[in-house]
Short mmCIF file of C-alpha atoms in Angstrom, two decimals:
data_model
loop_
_atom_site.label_atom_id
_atom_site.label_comp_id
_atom_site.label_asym_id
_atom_site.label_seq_id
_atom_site.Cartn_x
_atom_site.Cartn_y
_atom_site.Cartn_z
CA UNK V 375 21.23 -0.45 -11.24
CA UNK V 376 21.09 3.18 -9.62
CA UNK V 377 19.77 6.34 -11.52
CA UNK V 378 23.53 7.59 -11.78
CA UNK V 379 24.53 4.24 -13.33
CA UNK V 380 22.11 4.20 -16.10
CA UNK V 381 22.19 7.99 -16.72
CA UNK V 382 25.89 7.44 -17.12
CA UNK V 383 25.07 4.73 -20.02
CA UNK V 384 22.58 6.64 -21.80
CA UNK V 385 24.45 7.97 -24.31
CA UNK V 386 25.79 4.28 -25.14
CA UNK V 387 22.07 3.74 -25.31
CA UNK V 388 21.15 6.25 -27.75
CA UNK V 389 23.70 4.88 -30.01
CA UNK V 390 22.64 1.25 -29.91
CA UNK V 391 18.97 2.59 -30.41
CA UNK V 392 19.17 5.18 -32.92
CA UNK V 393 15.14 6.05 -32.16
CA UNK V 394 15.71 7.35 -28.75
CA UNK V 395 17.69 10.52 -30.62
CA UNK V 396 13.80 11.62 -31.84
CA UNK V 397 13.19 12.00 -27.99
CA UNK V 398 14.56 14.80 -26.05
CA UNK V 399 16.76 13.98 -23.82
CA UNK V 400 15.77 15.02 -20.64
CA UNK V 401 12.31 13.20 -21.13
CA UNK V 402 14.65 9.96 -21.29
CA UNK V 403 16.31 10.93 -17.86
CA UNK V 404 13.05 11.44 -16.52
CA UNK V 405 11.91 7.98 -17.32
CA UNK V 406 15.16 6.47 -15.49
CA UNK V 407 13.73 8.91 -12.39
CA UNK V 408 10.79 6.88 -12.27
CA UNK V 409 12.52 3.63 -12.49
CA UNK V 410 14.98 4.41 -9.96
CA UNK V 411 11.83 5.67 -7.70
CA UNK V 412 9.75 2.55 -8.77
CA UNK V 413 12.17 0.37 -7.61
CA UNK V 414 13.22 3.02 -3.97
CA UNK V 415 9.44 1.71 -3.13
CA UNK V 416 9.74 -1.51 -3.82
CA UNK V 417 12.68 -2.30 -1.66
CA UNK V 418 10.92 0.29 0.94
CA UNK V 419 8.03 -1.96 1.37
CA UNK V 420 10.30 -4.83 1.27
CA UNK V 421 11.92 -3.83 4.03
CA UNK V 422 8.57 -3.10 5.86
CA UNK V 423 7.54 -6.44 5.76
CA UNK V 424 4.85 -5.36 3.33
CA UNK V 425 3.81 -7.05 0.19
CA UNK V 426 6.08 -5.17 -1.60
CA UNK V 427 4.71 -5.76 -5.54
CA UNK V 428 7.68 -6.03 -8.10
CA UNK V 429 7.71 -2.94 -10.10
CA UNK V 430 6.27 -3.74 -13.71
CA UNK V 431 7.83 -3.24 -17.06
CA UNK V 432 5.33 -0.84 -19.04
CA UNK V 433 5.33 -1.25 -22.95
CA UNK V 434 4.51 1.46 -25.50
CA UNK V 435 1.07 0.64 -25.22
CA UNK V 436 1.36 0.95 -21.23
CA UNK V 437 2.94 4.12 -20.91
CA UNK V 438 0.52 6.73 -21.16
CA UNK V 439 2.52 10.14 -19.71
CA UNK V 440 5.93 11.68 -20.23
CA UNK V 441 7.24 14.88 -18.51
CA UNK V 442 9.93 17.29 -19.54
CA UNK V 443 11.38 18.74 -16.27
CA UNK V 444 12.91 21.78 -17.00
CA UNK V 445 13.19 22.79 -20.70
CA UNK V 446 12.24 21.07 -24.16
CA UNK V 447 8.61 22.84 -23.96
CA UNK V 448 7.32 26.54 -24.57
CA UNK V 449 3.40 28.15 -24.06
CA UNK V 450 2.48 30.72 -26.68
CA UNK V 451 -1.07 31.98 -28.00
CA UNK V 452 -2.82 28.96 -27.88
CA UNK V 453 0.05 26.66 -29.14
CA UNK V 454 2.26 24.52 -27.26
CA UNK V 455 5.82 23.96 -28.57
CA UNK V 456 7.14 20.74 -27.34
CA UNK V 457 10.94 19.42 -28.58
CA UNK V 458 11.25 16.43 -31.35
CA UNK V 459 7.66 16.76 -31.35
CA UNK V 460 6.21 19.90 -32.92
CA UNK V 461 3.81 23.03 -32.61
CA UNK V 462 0.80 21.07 -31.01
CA UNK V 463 -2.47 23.38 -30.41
CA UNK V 464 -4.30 23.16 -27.44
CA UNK V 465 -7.67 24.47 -25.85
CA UNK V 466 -6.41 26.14 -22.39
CA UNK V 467 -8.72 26.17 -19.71
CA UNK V 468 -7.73 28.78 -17.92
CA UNK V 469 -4.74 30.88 -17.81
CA UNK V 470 -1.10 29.70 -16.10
CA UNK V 471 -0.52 31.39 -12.98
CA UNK V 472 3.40 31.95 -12.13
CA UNK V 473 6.71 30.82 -13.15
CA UNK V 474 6.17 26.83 -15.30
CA UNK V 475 8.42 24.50 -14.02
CA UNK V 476 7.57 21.24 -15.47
CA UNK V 477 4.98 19.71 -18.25
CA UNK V 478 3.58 16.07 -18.18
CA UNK V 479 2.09 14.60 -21.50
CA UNK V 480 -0.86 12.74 -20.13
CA UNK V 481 -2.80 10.61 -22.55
CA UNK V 482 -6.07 9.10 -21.20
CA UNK V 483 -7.86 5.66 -21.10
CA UNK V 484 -10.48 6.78 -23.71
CA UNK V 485 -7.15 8.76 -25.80
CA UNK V 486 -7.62 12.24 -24.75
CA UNK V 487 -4.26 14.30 -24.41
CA UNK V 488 -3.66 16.46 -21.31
CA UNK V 489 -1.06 18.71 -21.07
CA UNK V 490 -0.49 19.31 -17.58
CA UNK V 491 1.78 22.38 -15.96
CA UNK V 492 3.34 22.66 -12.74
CA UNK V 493 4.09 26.02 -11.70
CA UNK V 494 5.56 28.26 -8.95
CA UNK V 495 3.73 31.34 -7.75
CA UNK V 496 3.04 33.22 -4.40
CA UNK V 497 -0.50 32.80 -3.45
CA UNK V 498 -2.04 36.23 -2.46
CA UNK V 499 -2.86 36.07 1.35
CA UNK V 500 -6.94 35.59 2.14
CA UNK V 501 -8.40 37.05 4.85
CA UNK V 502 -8.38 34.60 8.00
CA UNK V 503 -11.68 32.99 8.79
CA UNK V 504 -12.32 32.40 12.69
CA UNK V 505 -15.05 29.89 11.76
CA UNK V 506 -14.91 25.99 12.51
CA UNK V 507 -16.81 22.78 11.20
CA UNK V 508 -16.51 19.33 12.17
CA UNK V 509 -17.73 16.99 8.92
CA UNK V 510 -18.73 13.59 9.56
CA UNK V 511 -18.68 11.41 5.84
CA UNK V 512 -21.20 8.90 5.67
CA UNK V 513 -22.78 6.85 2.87
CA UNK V 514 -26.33 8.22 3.39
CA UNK V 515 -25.09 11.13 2.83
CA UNK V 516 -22.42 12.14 1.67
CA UNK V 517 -21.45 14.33 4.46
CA UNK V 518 -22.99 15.82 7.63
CA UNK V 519 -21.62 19.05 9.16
CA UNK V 520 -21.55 20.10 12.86
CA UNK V 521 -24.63 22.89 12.42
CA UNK V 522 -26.44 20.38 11.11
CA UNK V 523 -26.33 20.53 7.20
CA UNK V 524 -25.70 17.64 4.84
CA UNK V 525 -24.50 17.00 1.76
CA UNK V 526 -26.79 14.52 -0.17
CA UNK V 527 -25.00 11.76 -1.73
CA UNK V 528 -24.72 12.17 -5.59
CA UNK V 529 -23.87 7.93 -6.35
CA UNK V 530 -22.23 8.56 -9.34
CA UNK V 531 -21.38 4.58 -9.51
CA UNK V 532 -25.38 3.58 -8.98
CA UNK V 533 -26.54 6.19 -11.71
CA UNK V 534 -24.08 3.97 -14.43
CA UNK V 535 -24.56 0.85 -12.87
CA UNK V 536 -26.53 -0.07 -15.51
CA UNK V 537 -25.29 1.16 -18.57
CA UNK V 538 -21.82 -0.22 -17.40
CA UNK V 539 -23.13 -3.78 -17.02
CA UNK V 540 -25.25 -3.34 -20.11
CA UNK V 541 -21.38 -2.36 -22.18
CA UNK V 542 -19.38 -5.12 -20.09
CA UNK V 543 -21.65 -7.72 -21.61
CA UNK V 544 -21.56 -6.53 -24.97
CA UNK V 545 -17.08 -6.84 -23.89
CA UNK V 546 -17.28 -10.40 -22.89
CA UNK V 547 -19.78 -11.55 -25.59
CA UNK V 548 -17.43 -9.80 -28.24
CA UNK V 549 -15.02 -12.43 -30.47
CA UNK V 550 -11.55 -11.91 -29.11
CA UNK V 551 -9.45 -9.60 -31.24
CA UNK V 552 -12.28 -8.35 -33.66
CA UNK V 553 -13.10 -4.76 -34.28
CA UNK V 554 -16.54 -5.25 -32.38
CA UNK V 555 -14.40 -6.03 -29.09
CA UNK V 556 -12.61 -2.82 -29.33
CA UNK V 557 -15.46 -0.67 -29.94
CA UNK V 558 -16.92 -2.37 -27.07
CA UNK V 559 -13.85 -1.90 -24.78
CA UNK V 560 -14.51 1.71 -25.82
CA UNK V 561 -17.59 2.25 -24.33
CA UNK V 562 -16.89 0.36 -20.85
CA UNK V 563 -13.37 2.12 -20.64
CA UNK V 564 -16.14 5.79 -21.70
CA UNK V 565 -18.55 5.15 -19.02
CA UNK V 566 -15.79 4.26 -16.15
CA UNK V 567 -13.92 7.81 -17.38
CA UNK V 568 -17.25 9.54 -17.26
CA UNK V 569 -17.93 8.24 -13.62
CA UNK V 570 -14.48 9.45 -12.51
CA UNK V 571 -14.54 12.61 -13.93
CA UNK V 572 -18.07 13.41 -11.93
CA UNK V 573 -17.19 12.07 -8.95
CA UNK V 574 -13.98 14.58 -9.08
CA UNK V 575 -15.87 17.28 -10.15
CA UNK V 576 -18.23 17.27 -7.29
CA UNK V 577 -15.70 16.90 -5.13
CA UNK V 578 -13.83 20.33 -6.43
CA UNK V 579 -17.14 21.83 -6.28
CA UNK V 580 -18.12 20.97 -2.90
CA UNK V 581 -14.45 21.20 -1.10
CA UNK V 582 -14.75 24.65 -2.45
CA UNK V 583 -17.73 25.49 -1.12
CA UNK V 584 -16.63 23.60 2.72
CA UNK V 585 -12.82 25.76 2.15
CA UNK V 586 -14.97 29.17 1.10
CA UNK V 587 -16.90 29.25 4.28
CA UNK V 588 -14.73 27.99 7.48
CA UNK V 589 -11.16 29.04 8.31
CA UNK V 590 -11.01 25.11 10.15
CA UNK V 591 -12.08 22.25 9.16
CA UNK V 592 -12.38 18.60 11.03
CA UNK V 593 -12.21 15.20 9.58
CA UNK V 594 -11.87 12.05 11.00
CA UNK V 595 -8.47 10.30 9.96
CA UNK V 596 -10.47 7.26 8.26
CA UNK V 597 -8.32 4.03 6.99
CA UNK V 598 -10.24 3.70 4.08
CA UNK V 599 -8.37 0.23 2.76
CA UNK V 600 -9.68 -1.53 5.81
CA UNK V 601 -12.85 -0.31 5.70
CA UNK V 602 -13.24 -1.59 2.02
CA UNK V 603 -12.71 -5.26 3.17
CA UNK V 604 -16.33 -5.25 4.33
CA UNK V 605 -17.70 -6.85 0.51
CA UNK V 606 -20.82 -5.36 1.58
CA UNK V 607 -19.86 -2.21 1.49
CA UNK V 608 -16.95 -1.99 -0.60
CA UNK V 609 -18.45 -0.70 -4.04
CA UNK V 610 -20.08 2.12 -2.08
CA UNK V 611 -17.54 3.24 -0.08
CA UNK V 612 -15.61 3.05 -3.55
CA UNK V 613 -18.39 5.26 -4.74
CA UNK V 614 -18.30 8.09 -2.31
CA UNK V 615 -14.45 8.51 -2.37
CA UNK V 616 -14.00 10.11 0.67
CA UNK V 617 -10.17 10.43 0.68
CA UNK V 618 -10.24 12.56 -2.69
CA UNK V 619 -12.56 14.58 -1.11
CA UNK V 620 -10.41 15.33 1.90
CA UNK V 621 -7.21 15.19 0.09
CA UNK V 622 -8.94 17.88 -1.98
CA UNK V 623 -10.43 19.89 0.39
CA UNK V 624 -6.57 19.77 2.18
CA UNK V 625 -5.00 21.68 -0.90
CA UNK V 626 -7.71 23.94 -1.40
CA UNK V 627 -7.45 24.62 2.62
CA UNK V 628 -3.82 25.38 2.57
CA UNK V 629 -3.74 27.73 -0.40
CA UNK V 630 -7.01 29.56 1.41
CA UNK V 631 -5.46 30.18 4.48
CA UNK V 632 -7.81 27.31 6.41
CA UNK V 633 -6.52 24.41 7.83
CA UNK V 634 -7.58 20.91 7.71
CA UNK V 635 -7.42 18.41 10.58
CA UNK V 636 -7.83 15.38 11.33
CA UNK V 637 -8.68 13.45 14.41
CA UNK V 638 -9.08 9.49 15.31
CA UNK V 639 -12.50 8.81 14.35
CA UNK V 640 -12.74 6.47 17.72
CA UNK V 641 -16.15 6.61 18.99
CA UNK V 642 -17.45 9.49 17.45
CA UNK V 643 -20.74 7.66 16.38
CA UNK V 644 -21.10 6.51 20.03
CA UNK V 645 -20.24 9.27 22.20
CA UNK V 646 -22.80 11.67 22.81
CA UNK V 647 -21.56 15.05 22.27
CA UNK V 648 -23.70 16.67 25.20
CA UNK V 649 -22.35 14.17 28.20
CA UNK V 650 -20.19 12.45 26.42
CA UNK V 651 -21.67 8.76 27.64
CA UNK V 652 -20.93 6.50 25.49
CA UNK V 653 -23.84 4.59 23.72
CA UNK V 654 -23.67 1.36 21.49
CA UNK V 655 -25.76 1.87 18.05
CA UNK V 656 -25.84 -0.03 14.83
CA UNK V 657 -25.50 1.41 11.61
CA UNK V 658 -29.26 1.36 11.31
CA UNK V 659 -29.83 3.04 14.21
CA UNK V 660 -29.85 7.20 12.47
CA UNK V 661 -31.45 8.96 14.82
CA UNK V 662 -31.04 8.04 18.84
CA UNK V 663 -32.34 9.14 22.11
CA UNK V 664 -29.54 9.49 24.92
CA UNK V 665 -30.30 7.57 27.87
CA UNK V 666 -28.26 9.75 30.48
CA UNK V 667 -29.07 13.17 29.20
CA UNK V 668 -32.34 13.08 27.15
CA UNK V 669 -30.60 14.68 23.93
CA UNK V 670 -32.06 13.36 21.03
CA UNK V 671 -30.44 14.30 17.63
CA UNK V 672 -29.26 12.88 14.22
CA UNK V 673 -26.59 10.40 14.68
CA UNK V 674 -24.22 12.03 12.00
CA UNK V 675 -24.72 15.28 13.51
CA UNK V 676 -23.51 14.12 16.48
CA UNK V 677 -20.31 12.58 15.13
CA UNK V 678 -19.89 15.98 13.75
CA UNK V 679 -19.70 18.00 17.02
CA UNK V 680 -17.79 15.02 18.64
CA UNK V 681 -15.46 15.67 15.61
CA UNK V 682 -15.37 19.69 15.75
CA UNK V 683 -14.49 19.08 19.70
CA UNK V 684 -11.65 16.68 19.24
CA UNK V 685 -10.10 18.76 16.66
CA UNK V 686 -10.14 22.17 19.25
CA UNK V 687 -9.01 19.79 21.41
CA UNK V 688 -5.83 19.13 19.53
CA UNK V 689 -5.16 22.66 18.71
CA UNK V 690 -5.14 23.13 22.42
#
């Protein structure tokens, strides 16, 4: 069925289910917006020839967000006023820029409620930075930039490794459907939030940092799903989460006044950025001597200048 069909029966609904009244209404329309999408990508990847993945059907104990697009919702003095649901109080963490558009209700995996606000404003213009950097990722380190800095690798995964196998035990030893298996659930579904929310953190942090300093800013355009079929390096590549990082660093960019770009990461480890020769080394090979021109330097550095060029390149 189409969104306009089953808008056009929701008020038949609402009568055969007499607790959908004590939820506003245009809550309900937004849930038959992300059917109707839901089901848009199914049939796109259909289509594609893709495995397209029939869209699931999420219970009460599934659905974790809601969203009230337009009205139903109202911000004042530390309260938030949301309709058929009450005066809920809230700890703000900073103060809402521009003109709110829409709210999502966003409960978490450990049960923590988010209130989350898109809003419309005009960003005030930054001064334009002439400054470029090409940034190679790597699992080393995290990232190496074309002067020659790095970023070291924090491993957020590795520091929990093994209090997370430690808690899983304690899960799968657990009786099924006793109190001791839900406390235990706890913890494992506490240390896996507790990763996350470091690994995003440092990647605000140091996109920040990257977007503060350089008015351009190269990456290569990585296809991280096919690089996480390699088993033996899957859970660190997991780790590092390069496309957050870039995906971060992008918004930050654009709101800045920098500009992010990216570039096919084709033989940037094996070029050499002084003659551009290319040379064959394995990823144990870190630091290499160039045969042709005598230019010895840190592999990742080089990737980086090989990455700074390619991106002047395509900005002509």
């Amino acid at each position: 069925m189409s969104l306009y069909e089953t808008n056009k029966i929701l008020t038949q609904w609402k009568k055969e289910r007499p607790d959908l009244n004590q939820v506003h209404s245009q809550v309900l329309q937004n849930v038959q917006m992300r059917v109707d999408l839901a089901f848009k990508a199914y049939f796109r990847r259909v289509k594609a020839g893709e495995n397209p993945g029939h869209p699931r059907f999420k219970g009460r104990d599934l659905y974790d967000s809601f969203t009230y697009p337009q009205y139903g919702f109202k911000l004042d003095r530390g309260r938030l006023h949301l309709s058929k649901i009450g005066d809920v109080k809230i700890v703000l963490h900073r103060p809402v820029e521009g003109t709110i558009k829409t709210l999502t209700i966003r409960r978490s995996s450990t049960g923590k409620w988010y209130a989350c606000f898109s809003v419309e404003y005009d960003p005030s213009p930054a001064p334009q930075k002439e400054s470029v950097v090409g940034i190679d990722v790597g699992l080393e380190s995290f990232a190496t930039l074309s002067n020659g800095e790095k970023i070291e690798n924090p491993r957020f995964f590795r520091t929990d490794e093994k209090a997370l196998a430690k808690a899983q035990r304690r899960l799968s030893n657990a009786e099924k459907g006793t109190p001791e298996q839900k406390k235990a659930r706890k913890i494992v579904v506490h240390i896996h939030e507790r990763i996350a929310n470091r690994r995003l953190n440092f990647a605000h942090q140091t996109s920040r940092k990257v977007v503060d300093r350089f008015g351009r800013i190269v990456f290569e355009d990585l296809n991280i799903i096919k690089m996480e079929k390699n088993h033996h390096l899957a859970k660190i590549i997991a780790d590092v989460a390069w496309n957050m990082f870039i995906s971060i660093t992008g918004n930050k960019a654009e709101e800045a006044g920098s500009r992010v770009i990216l570039v096919n990461p084709r033989n940037t480890s094996q070029q050499w950025s002084r003659c551009g020769m290319i040379v064959a080394k394995t990823l144990s090979d870190r630091v290499h001597s160039c045969p042709h021109c005598g230019l010895v330097m840190d592999r990742d550095q080089n990737a980086a200048i090989n990455i700074m060029r390619l991106g002047l390149q395509s900005q002509g």
